Short mmCIF file of C-alpha atoms in Angstrom, two decimals:
data_model
loop_
_atom_site.label_atom_id
_atom_site.label_comp_id
_atom_site.label_asym_id
_atom_site.label_seq_id
_atom_site.Cartn_x
_atom_site.Cartn_y
_atom_site.Cartn_z
CA MET A 9 78.87 15.46 12.77
CA THR A 10 77.03 18.04 11.26
CA GLU A 11 75.83 21.01 14.13
CA PRO A 12 71.76 21.17 14.08
CA LEU A 13 70.91 24.43 12.81
CA HIS A 14 68.30 25.31 15.32
CA GLU A 15 66.51 23.28 18.32
CA ALA A 16 62.80 23.29 17.52
CA HIS A 17 61.86 23.68 21.17
CA GLU A 18 64.50 23.98 24.09
CA ARG A 19 62.62 23.13 27.14
CA ALA A 20 60.43 20.14 27.21
CA SER A 21 56.68 20.91 26.04
CA TRP A 22 53.38 20.82 28.40
CA ALA A 23 52.46 17.59 26.42
CA GLU A 24 55.71 16.15 26.83
CA LEU A 25 54.82 16.44 30.71
CA PHE A 26 51.81 15.08 30.79
CA PHE A 27 53.15 12.12 29.19
CA ASP A 28 55.85 11.89 31.54
CA LEU A 29 52.87 11.47 33.75
CA VAL A 30 52.22 7.90 32.68
CA LEU A 31 55.87 7.04 33.38
CA VAL A 32 54.89 8.54 37.16
CA PHE A 33 52.24 6.09 36.95
CA ALA A 34 54.24 3.33 35.24
CA VAL A 35 57.45 3.36 37.72
CA THR A 36 55.47 2.94 40.83
CA GLN A 37 53.49 -0.10 39.50
CA ALA A 38 57.12 -1.73 38.58
CA ALA A 39 58.44 -0.91 41.97
CA HIS A 40 55.28 -2.50 43.55
CA LEU A 41 56.19 -5.93 42.35
CA PRO A 42 59.24 -6.75 45.05
CA VAL A 43 56.93 -5.18 47.88
CA SER A 44 54.06 -7.97 46.88
CA HIS A 45 56.03 -10.54 46.35
CA GLU A 46 59.64 -10.58 48.01
CA GLY A 47 62.25 -12.52 46.48
CA TRP A 48 64.72 -12.12 43.87
CA GLY A 49 62.56 -13.40 41.17
CA ALA A 50 59.79 -9.99 41.54
CA VAL A 51 63.14 -7.82 41.66
CA GLY A 52 64.25 -9.33 38.20
CA GLN A 53 60.62 -8.71 37.04
CA THR A 54 61.07 -5.35 38.15
CA VAL A 55 64.14 -4.95 36.34
CA LEU A 56 62.73 -6.33 32.97
CA LEU A 57 59.84 -3.99 33.25
CA LEU A 58 61.66 -1.04 34.23
CA ALA A 59 63.73 -1.79 31.32
CA ILE A 60 61.20 -1.93 28.08
CA MET A 61 58.67 1.08 29.77
CA TRP A 62 62.39 3.01 30.15
CA TRP A 63 63.21 2.35 26.52
CA SER A 64 60.32 3.10 25.31
CA TRP A 65 60.03 6.15 26.79
CA VAL A 66 63.61 7.22 25.62
CA GLY A 67 62.24 5.79 22.06
CA THR A 68 59.26 8.44 22.64
CA THR A 69 61.71 11.11 23.58
CA LEU A 70 64.01 11.10 20.61
CA ALA A 71 61.06 10.87 17.97
CA VAL A 72 59.26 13.89 19.23
CA HIS A 73 62.99 15.76 19.90
CA GLY A 74 63.86 18.48 17.21
CA VAL A 75 60.03 18.83 16.18
CA GLU A 76 58.01 21.70 16.51
CA ASP A 77 55.65 21.77 19.36
CA SER A 78 52.02 21.15 17.53
CA ASN A 79 48.94 19.55 17.10
CA ARG A 80 51.00 16.58 15.32
CA GLN A 81 53.28 15.99 17.92
CA ARG A 82 50.67 16.53 20.65
CA ILE A 83 48.40 13.75 19.02
CA PHE A 84 51.48 11.62 18.75
CA LEU A 85 52.45 11.98 22.14
CA PHE A 86 49.15 11.51 23.36
CA ALA A 87 49.25 7.78 21.55
CA CYS A 88 52.32 7.06 22.72
CA GLY A 89 50.74 7.82 26.23
CA LEU A 90 47.82 5.77 25.96
CA CYS A 91 50.26 2.59 24.72
CA MET A 92 52.10 3.68 27.98
CA PHE A 93 49.02 3.79 30.20
CA VAL A 94 48.12 0.59 29.05
CA MET A 95 51.18 -0.97 29.77
CA ALA A 96 51.46 0.81 32.71
CA ILE A 97 48.34 -0.69 33.93
CA THR A 98 48.71 -4.59 33.24
CA ALA A 99 52.65 -4.47 34.54
CA ALA A 100 51.89 -5.75 37.59
CA HIS A 101 50.71 -9.06 35.90
CA ALA A 102 52.98 -8.86 32.87
CA PHE A 103 54.72 -12.31 33.77
CA ALA A 104 51.39 -14.32 34.81
CA GLY A 105 48.27 -16.26 32.89
CA LEU A 106 47.33 -14.67 29.04
CA GLY A 107 45.01 -11.85 29.12
CA GLN A 108 47.30 -9.26 31.04
CA PRO A 109 50.45 -10.19 29.56
CA LEU A 110 49.14 -10.46 26.10
CA ILE A 111 47.81 -6.74 26.50
CA PHE A 112 51.08 -5.54 27.77
CA ALA A 113 52.84 -6.77 24.72
CA VAL A 114 50.21 -5.72 22.26
CA ALA A 115 50.07 -2.18 23.80
CA HIS A 116 54.32 -2.11 23.58
CA LEU A 117 53.99 -3.56 19.67
CA VAL A 118 51.78 -0.51 19.11
CA LEU A 119 53.58 1.90 20.84
CA ARG A 120 56.81 0.50 18.76
CA THR A 121 54.91 0.41 15.67
CA LEU A 122 54.26 4.19 16.01
CA LEU A 123 57.69 4.67 16.74
CA TRP A 124 59.46 3.20 13.89
CA GLY A 125 56.98 4.92 11.33
CA GLU A 126 57.52 8.53 12.69
CA MET A 127 61.46 7.81 12.69
CA MET A 128 60.68 6.85 9.01
CA ARG A 129 58.53 9.65 8.10
CA LYS A 130 61.26 12.04 9.52
CA ARG A 131 63.87 10.43 7.82
CA ALA A 132 65.90 10.55 10.48
CA PHE A 133 68.35 7.90 9.32
CA ALA A 134 68.06 8.85 5.93
CA GLU A 135 72.28 9.98 5.53
CA ALA A 136 72.89 6.02 6.06
CA GLY A 137 71.70 4.71 2.78
CA THR A 138 68.72 3.37 1.95
CA PHE A 139 69.08 0.03 3.30
CA GLY A 140 70.66 1.53 6.19
CA SER A 141 67.41 3.69 6.97
CA TRP A 142 65.34 0.68 7.10
CA VAL A 143 68.15 -1.40 9.73
CA ASN A 144 68.19 0.96 12.36
CA PRO A 145 67.80 1.05 16.30
CA PHE A 146 63.93 1.55 15.76
CA THR A 147 63.55 -1.36 13.69
CA VAL A 148 65.56 -3.39 15.97
CA THR A 149 63.17 -2.76 18.82
CA LEU A 150 60.35 -3.24 17.05
CA VAL A 151 61.24 -7.23 15.96
CA ALA A 152 62.02 -7.10 20.27
CA ALA A 153 57.99 -5.86 20.41
CA VAL A 154 57.01 -8.90 18.33
CA LEU A 155 59.28 -11.18 20.64
CA LEU A 156 57.25 -9.84 23.45
CA VAL A 157 54.13 -10.81 21.94
CA GLY A 158 55.36 -14.27 21.48
CA ALA A 159 56.89 -14.55 25.00
CA ALA A 160 52.82 -13.48 26.43
CA LEU A 161 51.65 -16.21 23.93
CA GLY A 162 54.16 -18.64 25.41
CA PRO A 163 54.33 -20.70 28.36
CA GLU A 164 54.83 -18.88 32.01
CA GLY A 165 58.08 -19.70 33.54
CA VAL A 166 61.24 -20.22 31.75
CA VAL A 167 60.22 -20.13 28.46
CA ARG A 168 58.50 -16.50 29.27
CA HIS A 169 61.28 -15.11 31.14
CA GLY A 170 63.79 -16.15 28.67
CA LEU A 171 61.96 -14.67 25.76
CA TRP A 172 61.64 -11.36 28.00
CA MET A 173 65.18 -11.10 28.10
CA VAL A 174 66.11 -11.75 24.81
CA ALA A 175 63.84 -8.76 23.63
CA VAL A 176 65.39 -6.69 26.68
CA PHE A 177 69.16 -7.54 25.69
CA LEU A 178 68.11 -7.24 21.53
CA ALA A 179 66.26 -3.47 22.03
CA PHE A 180 69.20 -2.14 24.58
CA GLY A 181 72.03 -3.67 22.33
CA GLY A 182 70.44 -2.01 19.05
CA PRO A 183 72.04 1.31 19.86
CA ALA A 184 75.04 -0.09 20.41
CA LEU A 185 75.79 -2.76 17.26
CA LEU A 186 74.23 0.15 14.81
CA ALA A 187 76.13 3.09 16.43
CA PRO A 188 76.69 4.26 12.89
CA ARG A 189 73.16 4.97 12.22
CA LEU A 190 73.33 7.35 15.39
CA ARG A 191 76.18 9.06 13.43
CA SER A 192 73.02 11.12 10.88
CA VAL A 193 70.78 11.77 13.77
CA GLN A 194 71.10 15.55 15.06
CA PHE A 195 70.61 15.80 18.90
CA GLY A 196 70.01 18.97 20.60
CA ALA A 197 72.15 19.73 23.74
CA THR A 198 69.15 21.08 25.69
CA HIS A 199 66.25 19.69 25.44
CA LEU A 200 67.39 16.27 25.94
CA PRO A 201 69.46 16.46 29.02
CA GLU A 202 66.12 18.31 30.55
CA ARG A 203 63.84 15.38 29.59
CA PHE A 204 66.21 12.57 30.93
CA ALA A 205 66.96 14.55 34.55
CA LEU A 206 62.85 14.76 34.93
CA PHE A 207 62.92 10.92 34.50
CA VAL A 208 65.41 10.78 37.58
CA ILE A 209 63.43 13.42 39.46
CA ILE A 210 60.38 11.22 38.89
CA ALA A 211 62.24 8.06 40.20
CA LEU A 212 63.21 10.07 43.22
CA GLY A 213 59.64 11.10 43.05
CA GLU A 214 58.89 7.21 43.86
CA MET A 215 61.02 7.26 46.78
CA VAL A 216 59.47 9.94 48.37
CA ALA A 217 55.63 8.50 47.39
CA SER A 218 56.41 5.09 48.67
CA VAL A 219 57.96 5.53 51.67
CA GLY A 220 55.65 8.53 52.71
CA SER A 221 52.36 5.97 51.92
CA GLU A 222 54.04 3.53 53.90
CA ALA A 223 54.32 6.14 56.60
CA ALA A 224 50.94 7.25 56.23
CA ALA A 225 49.45 3.70 57.13
CA ALA A 226 51.76 2.92 59.71
CA HIS A 227 51.78 3.87 63.34
CA LEU A 228 55.41 4.88 63.52
CA GLY A 229 57.32 4.88 67.08
CA VAL A 230 60.48 7.65 67.45
CA LEU A 231 62.56 5.23 65.73
CA SER A 232 60.46 5.13 62.56
CA TRP A 233 59.95 8.88 62.23
CA ILE A 234 63.89 9.02 62.88
CA ALA A 235 64.16 6.67 59.87
CA VAL A 236 61.71 8.65 57.80
CA ALA A 237 64.05 11.61 58.27
CA LEU A 238 67.23 9.86 57.42
CA ILE A 239 65.40 8.40 54.01
CA PHE A 240 64.59 12.08 53.00
CA THR A 241 68.03 13.26 53.86
CA LEU A 242 69.31 10.13 51.85
CA GLY A 243 67.00 11.27 48.97
CA CYS A 244 68.58 14.69 49.20
CA GLY A 245 72.03 13.50 48.89
CA LEU A 246 71.11 11.14 45.82
CA TRP A 247 69.49 14.64 44.26
CA TRP A 248 72.71 16.58 45.16
CA LEU A 249 74.87 13.90 43.38
CA TYR A 250 72.79 14.23 40.09
CA PHE A 251 72.00 17.88 40.21
CA ALA A 252 74.51 19.69 42.06
CA PHE A 253 77.49 17.98 39.99
CA GLY A 254 76.17 15.90 37.10
CA PHE A 255 73.43 17.42 35.18
CA SER A 256 75.91 20.21 33.91
CA ALA A 257 78.63 17.80 32.76
CA ILE A 258 76.09 16.08 30.76
CA GLU A 259 75.17 19.27 29.12
CA HIS A 260 78.93 20.22 28.64
CA SER A 261 79.53 16.87 27.25
CA LEU A 262 76.42 16.61 24.49
CA ARG A 263 77.62 20.53 23.34
CA THR A 264 81.20 19.91 23.02
CA ASN A 265 81.22 15.92 21.71
CA GLN A 266 81.26 15.90 18.11
CA VAL A 267 79.94 12.57 17.79
CA ARG A 268 76.76 13.86 20.04
CA GLY A 269 75.16 10.09 19.36
CA ALA A 270 77.54 8.49 21.69
CA VAL A 271 76.55 10.50 24.32
CA VAL A 272 72.87 10.14 23.83
CA ARG A 273 73.42 6.31 23.62
CA ASP A 274 75.70 5.55 26.44
CA VAL A 275 75.31 8.48 28.81
CA LEU A 276 71.69 9.34 28.63
CA SER A 277 70.05 5.97 27.46
CA TYR A 278 72.23 3.47 29.13
CA GLY A 279 73.74 5.29 32.13
CA HIS A 280 70.55 6.84 32.68
CA PHE A 281 68.58 3.40 33.23
CA LEU A 282 71.45 2.20 35.53
CA LEU A 283 70.50 5.66 37.60
CA VAL A 284 66.61 4.67 37.49
CA VAL A 285 67.14 1.16 38.30
CA GLY A 286 69.32 2.50 42.03
CA LEU A 287 66.83 5.05 42.38
CA VAL A 288 63.67 2.20 42.80
CA LEU A 289 65.78 -0.34 44.30
CA VAL A 290 66.37 1.87 46.91
CA ALA A 291 62.80 3.41 47.18
CA VAL A 292 61.28 -0.23 47.86
CA GLY A 293 64.30 -1.24 50.33
CA ALA A 294 63.50 2.20 51.96
CA ARG A 295 60.02 1.16 52.53
CA SER A 296 60.17 -1.94 53.47
CA LEU A 297 61.88 -0.70 56.92
CA VAL A 298 60.26 2.16 57.67
CA GLU A 299 57.96 0.37 60.01
CA HIS A 300 60.01 -1.92 61.62
CA PRO A 301 63.24 -0.28 61.36
CA ALA A 302 65.26 -1.69 64.71
CA GLU A 303 64.66 -5.34 63.16
CA VAL A 304 67.79 -7.16 61.20
CA PRO A 305 65.99 -7.24 57.89
CA HIS A 306 65.46 -11.08 56.29
CA GLY A 307 65.27 -11.88 52.67
CA VAL A 308 65.99 -9.67 49.67
CA ASN A 309 64.51 -6.39 50.55
CA GLY A 310 67.24 -6.22 53.32
CA TYR A 311 69.70 -5.85 50.08
CA LEU A 312 68.04 -3.57 48.31
CA LEU A 313 68.93 0.25 49.81
CA PRO A 314 72.60 -0.34 49.78
CA MET A 315 72.87 -2.17 46.50
CA GLY A 316 70.59 0.89 44.99
CA ALA A 317 72.72 3.83 46.22
CA ALA A 318 75.78 1.66 45.06
CA LEU A 319 74.44 1.09 41.75
CA PHE A 320 73.38 4.79 41.37
CA VAL A 321 76.53 6.43 42.22
CA SER A 322 78.51 3.48 40.20
CA ALA A 323 76.47 4.54 37.15
CA PHE A 324 78.17 8.07 37.48
CA CYS A 325 81.50 6.08 37.19
CA PHE A 326 80.16 4.82 33.96
CA THR A 327 78.77 8.00 32.63
CA ARG A 328 81.90 10.41 33.34
CA TRP A 329 84.05 7.29 31.71
CA ARG A 330 82.08 7.64 28.92
CA MET A 331 81.92 11.69 28.36
CA PHE A 332 85.75 12.55 29.66
CA GLY A 333 87.70 9.01 29.93
CA ALA A 334 87.75 9.32 33.56
CA PRO A 335 85.80 8.80 36.36
CA THR A 336 86.44 10.72 39.84
CA VAL A 337 88.30 9.31 42.77
CA GLY A 338 85.44 10.00 45.35
CA ARG A 339 82.45 8.36 43.42
CA LEU A 340 84.78 5.47 42.92
CA THR A 341 85.44 5.16 46.34
CA GLY A 342 82.01 5.62 47.23
CA ALA A 343 80.46 3.50 44.81
CA SER A 344 83.02 0.66 46.65
CA VAL A 345 82.21 1.72 50.00
CA LEU A 346 78.87 1.18 49.36
CA ALA A 347 78.99 -2.25 47.65
CA VAL A 348 81.13 -3.54 50.97
CA SER A 349 78.19 -2.16 52.59
CA ILE A 350 75.80 -4.63 50.98
CA LEU A 351 77.40 -7.58 52.83
CA PHE A 352 76.56 -6.48 55.97
CA ALA A 353 72.46 -6.01 54.68
CA PRO A 354 71.51 -9.30 56.61
CA HIS A 355 73.44 -8.71 59.89
CA ILE A 356 72.61 -5.39 61.08
CA PRO A 357 69.41 -3.55 61.91
CA ALA A 358 67.79 -1.82 59.23
CA ILE A 359 68.16 1.67 60.44
CA ALA A 360 71.86 1.36 60.91
CA MET A 361 72.20 0.38 57.49
CA LEU A 362 70.40 3.50 56.63
CA THR A 363 72.50 5.84 58.70
CA LEU A 364 75.73 3.98 57.03
CA VAL A 365 74.36 4.94 53.48
CA ALA A 366 73.14 8.33 54.05
CA ALA A 367 76.11 9.08 55.70
CA ILE A 368 78.46 7.42 53.12
CA LEU A 369 76.08 9.93 50.79
CA ILE A 370 76.24 12.98 52.73
CA ALA A 371 80.53 12.55 53.09
CA LEU A 372 80.82 12.14 49.08
CA ASN A 373 78.39 15.71 48.59
CA GLY A 374 80.57 17.13 51.56
CA TYR A 375 83.64 16.25 49.53
CA GLU A 376 82.95 17.09 46.37
CA HIS A 377 81.45 20.46 47.78
CA TRP A 378 84.66 21.04 49.63
CA SER A 379 87.13 20.55 46.26
CA VAL A 380 84.91 22.67 43.83
CA SER A 381 83.93 25.55 46.39
CA THR A 382 88.37 25.39 47.13
CA GLY A 383 89.33 25.38 43.61
CA ARG A 384 90.70 22.07 44.19
CA PRO A 385 90.67 19.93 40.93
CA LEU A 386 88.62 16.81 41.60
CA LEU A 387 90.98 13.64 41.11
CA LEU A 388 90.69 11.29 38.27
CA VAL A 389 91.19 7.77 37.73
CA ARG A 390 91.98 7.26 34.16
CA LEU A 391 90.92 4.47 32.29
CA PRO A 392 91.03 2.76 28.85
CA SER A 393 88.60 4.80 26.80
CA ARG A 394 86.94 3.47 23.87
CA ALA A 395 84.84 4.30 20.72
#
C-alpha cells in the first residue's frame, strides 16, 4: 500500500478529546445496566450497546483521521458528538418500550449518515472503482443502522434483540467481508494508536469511577478498604499490560505492516473492542464486591471480574497473533489461568477471587518485566497466520 505523504495531525486534537468526553458518559451508561438489572440478559445488552457505540466511535475516528484540524472538522465532530450524546442518554432504555429505543436508533442512523457522507466526500474508497467506492464498510454500517430503527419499531423481546444482533454482526463483519476496500485507504501510524489508547484509558477510568462512587456511598469496613486497594492494584496491572508492553508493539506494527488496513481492522477495531468489553466487565464485577467482599457472590456479577480480566489478556493474544503471527507464552498462560479461575467464582469469597486475579496480573507483569530487563526474549507460541 502506498505510504501516506503526511499525517495531517499526529496527535489527538482538542476537538477529538472533547468528543471523547461523550464516550466517557456512554461507557458509564452501558456499564450501569448489569448493576441495575443483574442477569446474563443485562450483560448481553451491555455488550450490544458497547458494540454499537464502540463502532460509532471507530467510524468517527477514521472519518476525521488524516484531515487537518479545521473549523469544518470541528463542526463535523461536534455534530457526531451530539448524536453520540443522545445515544448515551437513551442507552439504558434502548431495549424497552418505543420512545427511548427509537430515539437511540434515529440518533445512530443520523450519525452513520454523517459518517457515510464524509467518507464519500473524501473519496476514501475511490481507488476501488465507482461501484467499489459505494460498497464499503461505511455503507454496510449505514444498512445496520436502518436495521436498528426496525428493531426499535418492532416488538420487544426476541425480535428486537435478534435485529440488534444482526445489526451488530453486520456492522462488525463489514470490514472483514470488504477487506480489499481497506487497501485503498491511507492510515497514519501515530494518530490512530493514540486515539485507541485513549479509549482504553476511558474504560479504565470507568472502573475507577464506578468503584469509587460505590465506595463513597457505602460505609466501608476494613475488609472493604482492602478490597478497594486490591481493585486499584488490579487496575494498575491492567494498565501496565497495555501501556508498558502493548502500545509500542501496536505502533511498530502499524508502521511496518505493508497493509495498514489489516492492522486497523483486526488490532485496533476488533482487538480493542475485546479489551474495552473486558475492562467494563471488570468494572462491573469490581463494583459489586466493594460493600460485601467477604461474601460468596451469587448470580452473574460474581463471574464478571475474572471473566473480564481473562478477556482482556486474551485480546492481547489475538492482537499479537494478527500483528506478528505469535502470541507470547506468558500472556497465553495468564489468559488460560484467568479463564480457569472463573470456575471458582461461585465457591469462594469475592475478596479471595479479587486477590487471585490481582496476583495473576502482577505475576504476568513481573515475568514480562524480568524478561525484558534481563534481555531475555519473550517465549512465543507460533500459530498459523492468515491474510
